[in-house]
mmCIF file with all atom_site columns, C-alpha atoms in Angstrom:
data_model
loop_
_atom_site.group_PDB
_atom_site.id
_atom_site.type_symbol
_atom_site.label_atom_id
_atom_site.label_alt_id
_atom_site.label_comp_id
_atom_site.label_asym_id
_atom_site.label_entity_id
_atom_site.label_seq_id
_atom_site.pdbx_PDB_ins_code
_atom_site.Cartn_x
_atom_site.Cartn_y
_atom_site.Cartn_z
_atom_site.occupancy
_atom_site.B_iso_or_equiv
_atom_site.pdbx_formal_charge
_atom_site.auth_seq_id
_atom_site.auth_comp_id
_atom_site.auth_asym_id
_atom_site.auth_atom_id
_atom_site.pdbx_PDB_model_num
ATOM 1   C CA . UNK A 1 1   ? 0.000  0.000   0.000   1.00 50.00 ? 12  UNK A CA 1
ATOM 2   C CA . UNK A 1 2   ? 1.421  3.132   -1.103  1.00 67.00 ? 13  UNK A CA 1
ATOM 3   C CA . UNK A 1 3   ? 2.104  6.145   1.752   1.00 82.00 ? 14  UNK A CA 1
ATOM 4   C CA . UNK A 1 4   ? -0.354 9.151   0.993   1.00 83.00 ? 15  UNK A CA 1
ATOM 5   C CA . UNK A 1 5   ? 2.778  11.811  1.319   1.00 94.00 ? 16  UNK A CA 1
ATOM 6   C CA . UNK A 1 6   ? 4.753  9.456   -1.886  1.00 97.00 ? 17  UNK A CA 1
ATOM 7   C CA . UNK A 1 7   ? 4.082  9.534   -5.240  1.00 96.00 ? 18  UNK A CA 1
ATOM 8   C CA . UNK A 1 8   ? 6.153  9.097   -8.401  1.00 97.00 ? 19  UNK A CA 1
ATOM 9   C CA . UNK A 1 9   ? 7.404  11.977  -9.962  1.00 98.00 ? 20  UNK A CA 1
ATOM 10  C CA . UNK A 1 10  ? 5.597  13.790  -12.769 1.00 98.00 ? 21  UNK A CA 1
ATOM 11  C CA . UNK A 1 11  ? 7.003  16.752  -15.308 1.00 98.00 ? 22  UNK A CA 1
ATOM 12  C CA . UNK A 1 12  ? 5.940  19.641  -12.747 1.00 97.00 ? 23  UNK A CA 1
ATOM 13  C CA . UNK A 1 13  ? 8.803  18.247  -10.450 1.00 98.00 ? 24  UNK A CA 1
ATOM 14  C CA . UNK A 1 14  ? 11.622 18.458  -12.344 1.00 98.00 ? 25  UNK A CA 1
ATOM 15  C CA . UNK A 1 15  ? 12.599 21.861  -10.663 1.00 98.00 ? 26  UNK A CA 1
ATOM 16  C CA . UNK A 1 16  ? 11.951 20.320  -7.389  1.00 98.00 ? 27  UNK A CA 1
ATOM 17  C CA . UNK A 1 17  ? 14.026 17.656  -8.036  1.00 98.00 ? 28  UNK A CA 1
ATOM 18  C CA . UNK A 1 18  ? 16.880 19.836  -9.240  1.00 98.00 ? 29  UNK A CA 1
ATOM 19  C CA . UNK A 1 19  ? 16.931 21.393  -5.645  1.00 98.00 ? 30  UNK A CA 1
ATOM 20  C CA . UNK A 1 20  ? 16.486 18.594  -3.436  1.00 98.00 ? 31  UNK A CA 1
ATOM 21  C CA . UNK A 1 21  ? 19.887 17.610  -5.570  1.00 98.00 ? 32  UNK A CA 1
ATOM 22  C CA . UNK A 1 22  ? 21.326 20.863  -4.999  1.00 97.00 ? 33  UNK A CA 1
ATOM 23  C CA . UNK A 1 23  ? 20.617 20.747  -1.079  1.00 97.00 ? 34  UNK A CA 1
ATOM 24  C CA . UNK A 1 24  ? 21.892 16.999  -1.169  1.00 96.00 ? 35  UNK A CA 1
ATOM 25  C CA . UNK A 1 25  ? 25.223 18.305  -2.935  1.00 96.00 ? 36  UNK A CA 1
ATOM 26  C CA . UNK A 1 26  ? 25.896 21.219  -0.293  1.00 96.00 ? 37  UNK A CA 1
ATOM 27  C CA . UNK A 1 27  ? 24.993 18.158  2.223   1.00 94.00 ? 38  UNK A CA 1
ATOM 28  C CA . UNK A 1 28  ? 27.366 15.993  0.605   1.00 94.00 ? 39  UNK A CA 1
ATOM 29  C CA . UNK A 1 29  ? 29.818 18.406  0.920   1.00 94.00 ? 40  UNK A CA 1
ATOM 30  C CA . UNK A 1 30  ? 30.050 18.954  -2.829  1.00 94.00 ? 41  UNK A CA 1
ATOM 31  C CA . UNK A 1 31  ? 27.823 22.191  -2.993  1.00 91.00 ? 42  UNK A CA 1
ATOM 32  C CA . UNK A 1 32  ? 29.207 22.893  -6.793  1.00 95.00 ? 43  UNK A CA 1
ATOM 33  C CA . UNK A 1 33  ? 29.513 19.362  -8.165  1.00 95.00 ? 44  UNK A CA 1
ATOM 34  C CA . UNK A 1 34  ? 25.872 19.443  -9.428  1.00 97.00 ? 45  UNK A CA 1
ATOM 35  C CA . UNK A 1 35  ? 26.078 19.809  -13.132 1.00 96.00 ? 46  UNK A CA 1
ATOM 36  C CA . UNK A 1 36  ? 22.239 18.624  -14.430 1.00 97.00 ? 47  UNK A CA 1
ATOM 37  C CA . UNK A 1 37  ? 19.769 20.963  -15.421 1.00 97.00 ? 48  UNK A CA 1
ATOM 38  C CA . UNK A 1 38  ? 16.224 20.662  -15.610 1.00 98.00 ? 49  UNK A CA 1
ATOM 39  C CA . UNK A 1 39  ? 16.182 19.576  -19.471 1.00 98.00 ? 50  UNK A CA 1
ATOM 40  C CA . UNK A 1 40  ? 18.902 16.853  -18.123 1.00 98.00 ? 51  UNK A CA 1
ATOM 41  C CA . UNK A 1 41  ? 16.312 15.742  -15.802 1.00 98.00 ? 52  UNK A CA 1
ATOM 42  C CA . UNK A 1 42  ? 13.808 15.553  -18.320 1.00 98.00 ? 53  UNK A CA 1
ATOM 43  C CA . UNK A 1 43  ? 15.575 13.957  -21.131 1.00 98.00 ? 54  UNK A CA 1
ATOM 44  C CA . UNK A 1 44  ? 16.141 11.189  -17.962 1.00 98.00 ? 55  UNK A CA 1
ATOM 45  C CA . UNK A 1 45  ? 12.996 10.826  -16.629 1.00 98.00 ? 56  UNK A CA 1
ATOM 46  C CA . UNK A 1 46  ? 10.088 11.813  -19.204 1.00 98.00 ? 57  UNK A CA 1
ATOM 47  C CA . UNK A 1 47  ? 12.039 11.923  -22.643 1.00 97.00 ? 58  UNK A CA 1
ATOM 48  C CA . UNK A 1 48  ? 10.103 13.021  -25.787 1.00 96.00 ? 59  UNK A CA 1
ATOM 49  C CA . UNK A 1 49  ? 10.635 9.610   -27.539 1.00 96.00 ? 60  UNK A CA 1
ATOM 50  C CA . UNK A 1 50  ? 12.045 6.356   -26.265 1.00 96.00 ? 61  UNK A CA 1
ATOM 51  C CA . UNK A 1 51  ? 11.708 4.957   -22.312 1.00 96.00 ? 62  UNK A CA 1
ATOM 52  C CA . UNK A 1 52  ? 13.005 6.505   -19.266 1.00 98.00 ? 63  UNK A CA 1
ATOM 53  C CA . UNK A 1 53  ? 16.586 6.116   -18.485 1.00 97.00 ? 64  UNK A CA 1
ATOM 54  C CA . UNK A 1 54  ? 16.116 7.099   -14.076 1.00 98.00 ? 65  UNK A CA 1
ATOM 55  C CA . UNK A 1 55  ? 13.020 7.123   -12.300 1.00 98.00 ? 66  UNK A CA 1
ATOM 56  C CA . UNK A 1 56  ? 11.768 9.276   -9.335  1.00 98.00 ? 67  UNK A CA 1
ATOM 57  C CA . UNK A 1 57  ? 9.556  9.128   -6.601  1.00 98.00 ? 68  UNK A CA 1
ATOM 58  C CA . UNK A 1 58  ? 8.848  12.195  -4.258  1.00 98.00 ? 69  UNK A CA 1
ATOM 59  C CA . UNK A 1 59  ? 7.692  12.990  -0.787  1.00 98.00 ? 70  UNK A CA 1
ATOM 60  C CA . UNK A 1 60  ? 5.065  15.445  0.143   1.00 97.00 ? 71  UNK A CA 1
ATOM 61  C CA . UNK A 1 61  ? 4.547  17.782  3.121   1.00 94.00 ? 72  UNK A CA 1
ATOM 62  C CA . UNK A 1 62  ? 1.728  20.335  3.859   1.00 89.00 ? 73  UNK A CA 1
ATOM 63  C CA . UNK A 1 63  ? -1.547 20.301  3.426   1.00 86.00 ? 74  UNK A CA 1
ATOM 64  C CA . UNK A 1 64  ? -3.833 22.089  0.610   1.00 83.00 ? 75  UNK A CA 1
ATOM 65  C CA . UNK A 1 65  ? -1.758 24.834  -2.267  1.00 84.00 ? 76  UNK A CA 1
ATOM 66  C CA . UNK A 1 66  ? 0.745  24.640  0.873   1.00 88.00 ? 77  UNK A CA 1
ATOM 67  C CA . UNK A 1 67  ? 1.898  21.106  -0.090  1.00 91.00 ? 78  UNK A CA 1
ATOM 68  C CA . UNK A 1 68  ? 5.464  20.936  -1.770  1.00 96.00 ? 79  UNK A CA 1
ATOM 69  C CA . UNK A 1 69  ? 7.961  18.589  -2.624  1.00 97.00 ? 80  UNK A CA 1
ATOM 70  C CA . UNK A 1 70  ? 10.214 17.678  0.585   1.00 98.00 ? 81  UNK A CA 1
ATOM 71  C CA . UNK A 1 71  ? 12.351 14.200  -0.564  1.00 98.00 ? 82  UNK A CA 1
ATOM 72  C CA . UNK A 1 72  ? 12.772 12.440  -3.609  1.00 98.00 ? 83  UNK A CA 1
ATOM 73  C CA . UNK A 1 73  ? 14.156 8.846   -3.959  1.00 98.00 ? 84  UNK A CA 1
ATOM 74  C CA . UNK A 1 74  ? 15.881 8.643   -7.510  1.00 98.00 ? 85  UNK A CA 1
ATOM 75  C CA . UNK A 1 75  ? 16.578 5.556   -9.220  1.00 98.00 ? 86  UNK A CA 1
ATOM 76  C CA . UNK A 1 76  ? 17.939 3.538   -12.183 1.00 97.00 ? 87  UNK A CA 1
ATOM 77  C CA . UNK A 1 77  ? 17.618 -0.213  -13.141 1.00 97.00 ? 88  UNK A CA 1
ATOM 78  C CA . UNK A 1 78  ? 20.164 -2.728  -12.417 1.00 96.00 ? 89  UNK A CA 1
ATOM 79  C CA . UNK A 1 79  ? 20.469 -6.132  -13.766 1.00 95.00 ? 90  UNK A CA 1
ATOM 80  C CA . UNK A 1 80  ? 22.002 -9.326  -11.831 1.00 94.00 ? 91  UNK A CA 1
ATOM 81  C CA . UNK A 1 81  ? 23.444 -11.920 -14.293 1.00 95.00 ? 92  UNK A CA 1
ATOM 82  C CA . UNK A 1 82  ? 23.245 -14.315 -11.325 1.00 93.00 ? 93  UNK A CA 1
ATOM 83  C CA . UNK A 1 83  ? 19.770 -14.168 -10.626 1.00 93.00 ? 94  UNK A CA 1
ATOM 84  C CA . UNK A 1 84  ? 18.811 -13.210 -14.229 1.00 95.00 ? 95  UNK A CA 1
ATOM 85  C CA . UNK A 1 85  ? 16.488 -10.305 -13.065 1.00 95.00 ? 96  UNK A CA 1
ATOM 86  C CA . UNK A 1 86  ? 16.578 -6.508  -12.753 1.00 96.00 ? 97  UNK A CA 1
ATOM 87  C CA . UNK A 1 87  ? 16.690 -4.876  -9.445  1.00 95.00 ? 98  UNK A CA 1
ATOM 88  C CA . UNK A 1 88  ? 17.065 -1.123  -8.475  1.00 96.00 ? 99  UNK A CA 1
ATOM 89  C CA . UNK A 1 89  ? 19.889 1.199   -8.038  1.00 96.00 ? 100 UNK A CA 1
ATOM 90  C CA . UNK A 1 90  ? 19.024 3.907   -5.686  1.00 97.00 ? 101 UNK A CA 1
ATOM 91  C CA . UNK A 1 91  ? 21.054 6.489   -7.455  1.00 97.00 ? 102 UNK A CA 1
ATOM 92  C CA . UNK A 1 92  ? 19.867 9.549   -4.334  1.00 96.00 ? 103 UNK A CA 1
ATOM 93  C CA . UNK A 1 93  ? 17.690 9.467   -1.557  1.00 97.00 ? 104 UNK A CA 1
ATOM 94  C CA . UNK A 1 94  ? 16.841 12.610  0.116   1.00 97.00 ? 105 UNK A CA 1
ATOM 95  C CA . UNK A 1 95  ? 14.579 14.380  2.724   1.00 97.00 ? 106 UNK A CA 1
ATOM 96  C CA . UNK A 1 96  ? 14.484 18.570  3.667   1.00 96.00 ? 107 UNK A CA 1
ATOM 97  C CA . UNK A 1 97  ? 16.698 18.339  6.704   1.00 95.00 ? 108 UNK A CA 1
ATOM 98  C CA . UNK A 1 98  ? 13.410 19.564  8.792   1.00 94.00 ? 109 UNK A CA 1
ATOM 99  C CA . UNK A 1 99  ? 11.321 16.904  7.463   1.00 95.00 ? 110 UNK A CA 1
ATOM 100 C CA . UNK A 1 100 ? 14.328 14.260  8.703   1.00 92.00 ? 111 UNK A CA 1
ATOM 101 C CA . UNK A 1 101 ? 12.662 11.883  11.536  1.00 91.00 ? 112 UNK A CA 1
ATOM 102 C CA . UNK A 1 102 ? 9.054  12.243  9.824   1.00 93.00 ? 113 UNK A CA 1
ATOM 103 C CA . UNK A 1 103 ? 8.961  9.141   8.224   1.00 94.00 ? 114 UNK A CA 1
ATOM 104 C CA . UNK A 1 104 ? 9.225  10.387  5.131   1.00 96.00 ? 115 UNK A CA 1
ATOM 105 C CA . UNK A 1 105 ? 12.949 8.339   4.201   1.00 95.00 ? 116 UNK A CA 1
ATOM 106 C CA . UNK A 1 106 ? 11.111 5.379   5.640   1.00 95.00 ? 117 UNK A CA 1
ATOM 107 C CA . UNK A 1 107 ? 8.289  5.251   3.359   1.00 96.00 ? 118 UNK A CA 1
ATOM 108 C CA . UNK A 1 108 ? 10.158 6.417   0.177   1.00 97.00 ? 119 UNK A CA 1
ATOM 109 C CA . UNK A 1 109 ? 12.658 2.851   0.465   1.00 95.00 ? 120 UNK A CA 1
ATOM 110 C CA . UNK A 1 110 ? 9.279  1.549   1.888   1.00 95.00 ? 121 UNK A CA 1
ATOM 111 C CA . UNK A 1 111 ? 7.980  2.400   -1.853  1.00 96.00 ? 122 UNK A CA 1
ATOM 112 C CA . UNK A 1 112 ? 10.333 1.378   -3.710  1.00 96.00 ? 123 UNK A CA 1
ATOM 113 C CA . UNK A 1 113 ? 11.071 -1.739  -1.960  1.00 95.00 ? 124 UNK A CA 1
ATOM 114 C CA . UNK A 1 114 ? 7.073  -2.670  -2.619  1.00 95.00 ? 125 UNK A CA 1
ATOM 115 C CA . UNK A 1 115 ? 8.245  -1.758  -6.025  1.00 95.00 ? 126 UNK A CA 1
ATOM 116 C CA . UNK A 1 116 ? 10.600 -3.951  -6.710  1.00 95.00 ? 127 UNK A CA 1
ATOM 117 C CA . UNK A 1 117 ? 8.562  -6.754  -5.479  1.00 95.00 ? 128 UNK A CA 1
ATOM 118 C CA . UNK A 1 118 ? 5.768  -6.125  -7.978  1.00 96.00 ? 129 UNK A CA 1
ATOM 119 C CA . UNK A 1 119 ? 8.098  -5.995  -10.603 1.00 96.00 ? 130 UNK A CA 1
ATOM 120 C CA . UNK A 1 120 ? 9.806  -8.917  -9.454  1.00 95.00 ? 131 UNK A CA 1
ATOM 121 C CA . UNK A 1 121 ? 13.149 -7.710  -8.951  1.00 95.00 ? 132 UNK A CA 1
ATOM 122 C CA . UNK A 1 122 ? 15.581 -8.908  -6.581  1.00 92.00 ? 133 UNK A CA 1
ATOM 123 C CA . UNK A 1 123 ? 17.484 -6.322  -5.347  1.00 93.00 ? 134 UNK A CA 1
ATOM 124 C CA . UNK A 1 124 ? 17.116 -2.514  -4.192  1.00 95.00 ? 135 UNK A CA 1
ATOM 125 C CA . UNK A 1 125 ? 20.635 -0.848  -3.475  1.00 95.00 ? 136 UNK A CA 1
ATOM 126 C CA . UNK A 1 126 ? 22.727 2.068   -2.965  1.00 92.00 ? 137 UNK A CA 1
ATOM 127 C CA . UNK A 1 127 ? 25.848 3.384   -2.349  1.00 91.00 ? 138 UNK A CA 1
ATOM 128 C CA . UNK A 1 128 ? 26.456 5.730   0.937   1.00 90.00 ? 139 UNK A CA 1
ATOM 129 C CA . UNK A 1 129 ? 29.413 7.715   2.242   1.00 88.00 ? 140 UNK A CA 1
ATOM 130 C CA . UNK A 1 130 ? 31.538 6.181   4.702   1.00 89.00 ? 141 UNK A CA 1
ATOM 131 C CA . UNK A 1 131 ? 31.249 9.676   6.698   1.00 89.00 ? 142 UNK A CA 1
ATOM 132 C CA . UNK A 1 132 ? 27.221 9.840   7.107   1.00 86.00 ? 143 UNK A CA 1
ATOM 133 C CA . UNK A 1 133 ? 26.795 8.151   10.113  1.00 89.00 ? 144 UNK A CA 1
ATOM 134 C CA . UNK A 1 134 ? 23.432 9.405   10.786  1.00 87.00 ? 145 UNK A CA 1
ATOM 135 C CA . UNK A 1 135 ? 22.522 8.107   7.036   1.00 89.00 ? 146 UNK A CA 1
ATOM 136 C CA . UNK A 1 136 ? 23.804 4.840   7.821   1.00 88.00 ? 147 UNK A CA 1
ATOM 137 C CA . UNK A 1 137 ? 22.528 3.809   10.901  1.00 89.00 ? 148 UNK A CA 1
ATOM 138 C CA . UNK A 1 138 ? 18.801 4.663   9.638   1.00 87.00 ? 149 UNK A CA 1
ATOM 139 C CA . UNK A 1 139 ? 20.054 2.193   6.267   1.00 90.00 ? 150 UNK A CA 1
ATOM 140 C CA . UNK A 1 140 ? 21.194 -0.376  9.189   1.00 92.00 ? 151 UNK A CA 1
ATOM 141 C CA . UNK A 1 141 ? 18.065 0.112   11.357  1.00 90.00 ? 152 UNK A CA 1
ATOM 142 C CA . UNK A 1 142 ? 15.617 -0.720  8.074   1.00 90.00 ? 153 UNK A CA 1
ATOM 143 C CA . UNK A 1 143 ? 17.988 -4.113  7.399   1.00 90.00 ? 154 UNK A CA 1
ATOM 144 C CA . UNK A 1 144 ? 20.176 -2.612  5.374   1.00 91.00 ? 155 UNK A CA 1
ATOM 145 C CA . UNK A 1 145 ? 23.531 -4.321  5.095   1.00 91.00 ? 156 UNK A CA 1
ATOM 146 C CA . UNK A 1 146 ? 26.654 -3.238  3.863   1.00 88.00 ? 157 UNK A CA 1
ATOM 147 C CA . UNK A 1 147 ? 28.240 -4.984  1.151   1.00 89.00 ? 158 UNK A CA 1
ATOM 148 C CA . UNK A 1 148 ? 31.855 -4.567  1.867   1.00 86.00 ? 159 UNK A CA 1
ATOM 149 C CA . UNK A 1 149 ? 33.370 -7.263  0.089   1.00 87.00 ? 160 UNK A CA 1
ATOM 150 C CA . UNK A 1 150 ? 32.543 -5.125  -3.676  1.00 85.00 ? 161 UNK A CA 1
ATOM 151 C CA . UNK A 1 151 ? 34.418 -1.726  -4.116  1.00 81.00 ? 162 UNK A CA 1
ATOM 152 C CA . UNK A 1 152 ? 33.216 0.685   -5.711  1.00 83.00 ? 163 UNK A CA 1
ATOM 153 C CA . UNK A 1 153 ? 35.373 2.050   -9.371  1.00 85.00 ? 164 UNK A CA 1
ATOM 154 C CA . UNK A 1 154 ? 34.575 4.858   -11.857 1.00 82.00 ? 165 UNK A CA 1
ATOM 155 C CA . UNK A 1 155 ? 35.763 5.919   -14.835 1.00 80.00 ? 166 UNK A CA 1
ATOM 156 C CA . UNK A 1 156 ? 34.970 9.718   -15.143 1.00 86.00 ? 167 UNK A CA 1
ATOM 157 C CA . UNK A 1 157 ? 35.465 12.665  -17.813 1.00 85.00 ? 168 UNK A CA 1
ATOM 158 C CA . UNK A 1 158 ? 39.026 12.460  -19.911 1.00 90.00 ? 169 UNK A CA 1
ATOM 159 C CA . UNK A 1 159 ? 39.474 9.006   -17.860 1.00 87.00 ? 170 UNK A CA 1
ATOM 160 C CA . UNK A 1 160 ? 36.547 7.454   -20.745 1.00 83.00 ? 171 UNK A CA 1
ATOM 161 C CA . UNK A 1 161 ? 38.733 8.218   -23.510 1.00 89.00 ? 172 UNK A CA 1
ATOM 162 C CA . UNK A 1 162 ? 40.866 4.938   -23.230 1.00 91.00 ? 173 UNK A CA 1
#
């Protein structure tokens, strides 16, 4: 059953979504690092022709024309060639500091994770800081567990041109 305050993400969002990344950048301690615009969001997540390449959920707070976008959960498929199904990569996962402890993370993982067993996928992951403490013991207290055997690589910017 879905949680009234989470919904998936429609056109109109796309600016909110561009801030909650903004505020999770100056979180992450990266405040300039954010490079995606609003078209970059919507060529993702509602393109003109072909399917969606990410996927977005959002929280709600407020009540009546004060209700706004407070948390979005963004997301990309995965695919395991051991279990031969998709699952979901939880690309960012973010609540307004002053809507933290609301419930609102809760029921956005809570969402997708009902998600991903309707669609019959197998897994629902992400990748966290080692520093955000606070981020992973509320991971840890859902069930969450770290997979610490896999490290994490990236080839970035000049580094693709091999």
């Amino acid at each position: 059953m879905s949680h009234p305050d989470i919904r998936p993400a429609t056109a109109a969002d796309i600016s909110d979504i561009l801030r909650l990344v903004h505020d999770l950048a100056v979180y992450e301690k990266e405040p300039d690092a954010v490079e995606a615009t609003e078209e970059d969001f919507a060529a993702a997540l509602f393109p003109a022709k072909g399917v969606p390449t990410a996927f977005c959920h959002v929280a709600e707070a407020g009540e009546g024309r004060e209700r706004q976008v407070v948390g979005i959960a963004l997301w990309f498929l995965t695919f395991s060639t051991w279990t031969g199904r998709n699952g979901m990569h939880l690309e960012d996962l973010f609540v307004e500091p002053r809507h933290r402890g609301s419930g609102l993370g809760k029921a956005l993982l809570t969402e997708l994770a009902g998600e991903c067993r309707e669609r019959g996928f197998r897994r629902l992951e992400w990748s966290v800081l080692r520093w955000n403490a606070p981020s992973i013991a509320f991971y840890e207290s859902l069930g969450a567990t770290p997979q610490t055997e896999w490290e994490t690589y990236r080839l970035d910017g000049d580094a693709l041109d091999l």
